[in-house]
mmCIF file of C-alpha atoms in Angstrom:
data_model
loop_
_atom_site.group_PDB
_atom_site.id
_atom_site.type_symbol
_atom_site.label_atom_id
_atom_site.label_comp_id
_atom_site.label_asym_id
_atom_site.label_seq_id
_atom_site.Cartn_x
_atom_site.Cartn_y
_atom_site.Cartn_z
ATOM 1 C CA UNK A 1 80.273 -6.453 99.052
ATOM 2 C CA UNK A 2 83.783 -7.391 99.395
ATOM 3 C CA UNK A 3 85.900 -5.941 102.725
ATOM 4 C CA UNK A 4 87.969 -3.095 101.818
ATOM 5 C CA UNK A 5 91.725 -3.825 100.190
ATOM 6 C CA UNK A 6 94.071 -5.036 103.047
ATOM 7 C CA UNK A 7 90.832 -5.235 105.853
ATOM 8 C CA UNK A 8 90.320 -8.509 107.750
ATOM 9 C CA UNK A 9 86.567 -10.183 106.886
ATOM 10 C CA UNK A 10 83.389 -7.612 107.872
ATOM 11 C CA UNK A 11 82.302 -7.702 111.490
ATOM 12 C CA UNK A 12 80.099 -10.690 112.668
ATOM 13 C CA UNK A 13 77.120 -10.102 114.196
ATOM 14 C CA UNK A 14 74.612 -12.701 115.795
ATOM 15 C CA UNK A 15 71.181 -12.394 117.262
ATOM 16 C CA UNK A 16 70.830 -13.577 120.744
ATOM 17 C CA UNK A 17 70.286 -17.092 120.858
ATOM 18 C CA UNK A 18 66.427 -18.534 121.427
ATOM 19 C CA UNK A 19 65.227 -18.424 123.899
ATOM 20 C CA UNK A 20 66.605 -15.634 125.558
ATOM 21 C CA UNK A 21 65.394 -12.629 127.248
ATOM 22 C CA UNK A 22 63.949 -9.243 125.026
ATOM 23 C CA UNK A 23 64.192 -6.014 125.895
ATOM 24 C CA UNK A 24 60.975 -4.905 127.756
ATOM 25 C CA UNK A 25 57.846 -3.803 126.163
ATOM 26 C CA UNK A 26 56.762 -3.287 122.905
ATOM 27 C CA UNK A 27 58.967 -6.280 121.177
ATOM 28 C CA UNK A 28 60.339 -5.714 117.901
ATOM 29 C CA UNK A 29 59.834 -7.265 114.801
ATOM 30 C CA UNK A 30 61.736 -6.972 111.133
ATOM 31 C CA UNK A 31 65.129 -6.671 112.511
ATOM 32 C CA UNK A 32 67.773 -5.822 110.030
ATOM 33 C CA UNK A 33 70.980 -4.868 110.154
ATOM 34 C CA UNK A 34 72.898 -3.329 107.291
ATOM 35 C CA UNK A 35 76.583 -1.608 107.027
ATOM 36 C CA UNK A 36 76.753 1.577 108.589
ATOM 37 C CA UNK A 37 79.931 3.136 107.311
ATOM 38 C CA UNK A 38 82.530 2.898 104.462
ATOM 39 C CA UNK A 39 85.187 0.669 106.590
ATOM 40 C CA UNK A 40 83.001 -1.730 107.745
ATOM 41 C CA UNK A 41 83.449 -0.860 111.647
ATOM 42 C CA UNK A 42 80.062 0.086 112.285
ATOM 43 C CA UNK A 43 76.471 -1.128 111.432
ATOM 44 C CA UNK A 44 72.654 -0.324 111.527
ATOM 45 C CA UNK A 45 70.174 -2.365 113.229
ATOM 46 C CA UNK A 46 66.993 -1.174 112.524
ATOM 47 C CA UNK A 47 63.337 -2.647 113.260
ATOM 48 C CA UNK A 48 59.741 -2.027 113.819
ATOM 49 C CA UNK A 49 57.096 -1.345 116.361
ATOM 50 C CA UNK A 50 53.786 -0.944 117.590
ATOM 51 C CA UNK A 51 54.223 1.896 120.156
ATOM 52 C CA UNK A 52 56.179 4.793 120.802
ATOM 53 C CA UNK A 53 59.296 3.998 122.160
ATOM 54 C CA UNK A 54 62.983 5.316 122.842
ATOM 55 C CA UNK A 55 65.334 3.338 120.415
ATOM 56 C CA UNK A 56 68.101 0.405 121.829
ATOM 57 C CA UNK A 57 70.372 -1.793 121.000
ATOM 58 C CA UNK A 58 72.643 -3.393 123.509
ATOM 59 C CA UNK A 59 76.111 -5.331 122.311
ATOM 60 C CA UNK A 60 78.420 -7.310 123.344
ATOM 61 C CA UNK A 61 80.707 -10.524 122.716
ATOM 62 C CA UNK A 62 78.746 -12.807 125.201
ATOM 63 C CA UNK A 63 75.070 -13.694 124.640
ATOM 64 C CA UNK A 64 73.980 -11.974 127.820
ATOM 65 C CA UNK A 65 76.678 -9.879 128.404
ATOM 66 C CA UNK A 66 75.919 -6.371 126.583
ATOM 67 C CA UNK A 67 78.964 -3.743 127.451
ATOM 68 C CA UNK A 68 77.726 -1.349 125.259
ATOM 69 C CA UNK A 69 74.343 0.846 124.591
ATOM 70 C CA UNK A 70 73.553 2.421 121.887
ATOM 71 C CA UNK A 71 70.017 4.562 121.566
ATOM 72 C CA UNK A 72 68.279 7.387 121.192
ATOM 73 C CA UNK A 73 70.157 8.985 117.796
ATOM 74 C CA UNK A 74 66.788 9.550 115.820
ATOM 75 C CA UNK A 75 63.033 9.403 116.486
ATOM 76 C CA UNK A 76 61.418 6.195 114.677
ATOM 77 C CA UNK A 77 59.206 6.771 111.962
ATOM 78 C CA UNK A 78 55.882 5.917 110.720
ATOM 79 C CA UNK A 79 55.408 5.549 106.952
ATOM 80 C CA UNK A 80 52.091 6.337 105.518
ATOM 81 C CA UNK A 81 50.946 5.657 102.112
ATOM 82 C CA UNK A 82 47.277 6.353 100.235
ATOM 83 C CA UNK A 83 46.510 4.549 96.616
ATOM 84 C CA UNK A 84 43.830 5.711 94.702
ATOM 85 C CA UNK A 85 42.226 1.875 94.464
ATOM 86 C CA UNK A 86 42.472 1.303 98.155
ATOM 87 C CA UNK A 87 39.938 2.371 100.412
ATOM 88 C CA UNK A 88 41.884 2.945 103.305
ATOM 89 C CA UNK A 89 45.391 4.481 103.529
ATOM 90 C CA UNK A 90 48.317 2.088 104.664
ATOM 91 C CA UNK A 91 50.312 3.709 108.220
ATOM 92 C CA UNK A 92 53.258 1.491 108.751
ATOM 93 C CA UNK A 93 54.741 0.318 112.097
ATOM 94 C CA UNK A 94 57.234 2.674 113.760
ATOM 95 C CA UNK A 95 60.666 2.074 112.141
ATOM 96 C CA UNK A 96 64.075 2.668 114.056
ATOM 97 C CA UNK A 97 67.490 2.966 112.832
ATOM 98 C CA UNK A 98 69.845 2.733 115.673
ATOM 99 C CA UNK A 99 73.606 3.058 114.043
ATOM 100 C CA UNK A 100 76.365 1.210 116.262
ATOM 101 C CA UNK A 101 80.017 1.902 115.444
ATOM 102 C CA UNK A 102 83.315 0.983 117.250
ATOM 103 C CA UNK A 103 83.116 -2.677 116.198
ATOM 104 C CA UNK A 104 86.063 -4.645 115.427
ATOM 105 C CA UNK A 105 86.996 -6.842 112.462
ATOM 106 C CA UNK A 106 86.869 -10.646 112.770
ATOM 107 C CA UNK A 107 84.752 -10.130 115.796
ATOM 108 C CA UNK A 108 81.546 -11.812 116.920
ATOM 109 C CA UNK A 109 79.018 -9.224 118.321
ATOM 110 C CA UNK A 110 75.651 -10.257 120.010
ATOM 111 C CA UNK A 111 72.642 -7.758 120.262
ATOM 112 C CA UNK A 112 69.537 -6.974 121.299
ATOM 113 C CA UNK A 113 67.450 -4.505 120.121
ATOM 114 C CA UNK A 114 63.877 -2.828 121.248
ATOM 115 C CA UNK A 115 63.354 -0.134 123.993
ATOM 116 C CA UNK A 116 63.324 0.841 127.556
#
C-alpha cells in the first residue's frame, strides 16, 4: 500500500548480494519479508527450515556490515495438515517470524536471516 500521509517512501530492504556468506547451519529457504507495523518503521522477515533452530536476522546498511540482531521473539512453527484423499499427512518445514523495527524511511537495509 501507499506510505502513510506526509511519510517519506517505505523502508528499502535488500538481500545480501550473491554470493555472500549465510548464517551457519540449517540454511533457510522461502524468505519473506512483509510490513511489521502501521508506520512502516519496522518489518517481518520470516522463512523456513529443516531443523530446530534459534531465530536471526542480522541488519545493517553495508552488505557485510550487520549492526543490529534481532532473534529469538517466538519459537518457529511446524504446520501439519491431514486430507481425507491423501495417504499420508503433510508436516511443513519450521516457519520463523523474526519482527525487526527501528528502521528508517528512505533507507537501504541489508539482512541476513537463519540461525546460530
Amino acid at each position: 500500500g501507499a506510505p502513510a500521509a506526509g511519510r517519506a517512501a517505505a523502508v528499502g530492504l535488500r538481500p545480501v548480494q550473491p554470493g555472500a556468506r549465510a548464517l551457519p547451519l540449517d540454511r533457510p529457504t522461502q524468505v519473506h519479508l512483509s510490513q511489521g507495523d502501521r508506520d512502516g518503521s519496522a518489518i517481518t522477515v520470516s522463512w523456513m527450515t529443516t531443523n530446530v533452530s534459534r531465530s536471526l536476522v542480522k541488519v545493517g546498511r553495508r552488505p557485510g556490515r550487520y549492526d543490529r540482531t534481532y532473534g529469538g521473539e517466538a519459537p518457529a512453527q511446524r504446520y501439519h495438515y491431514a486430507y481425507a484423499y491423501q495417504p499420508r499427512a503433510y508436516a511443513s518445514g519450521l516457519v520463523h517470524h523474526q519482527r525487526v523495527s527501528g528502521l528508517e524511511y528512505d533507507t537501504v537495509y541489508y539482512y541476513v536471516c537463519g540461525s546460530e
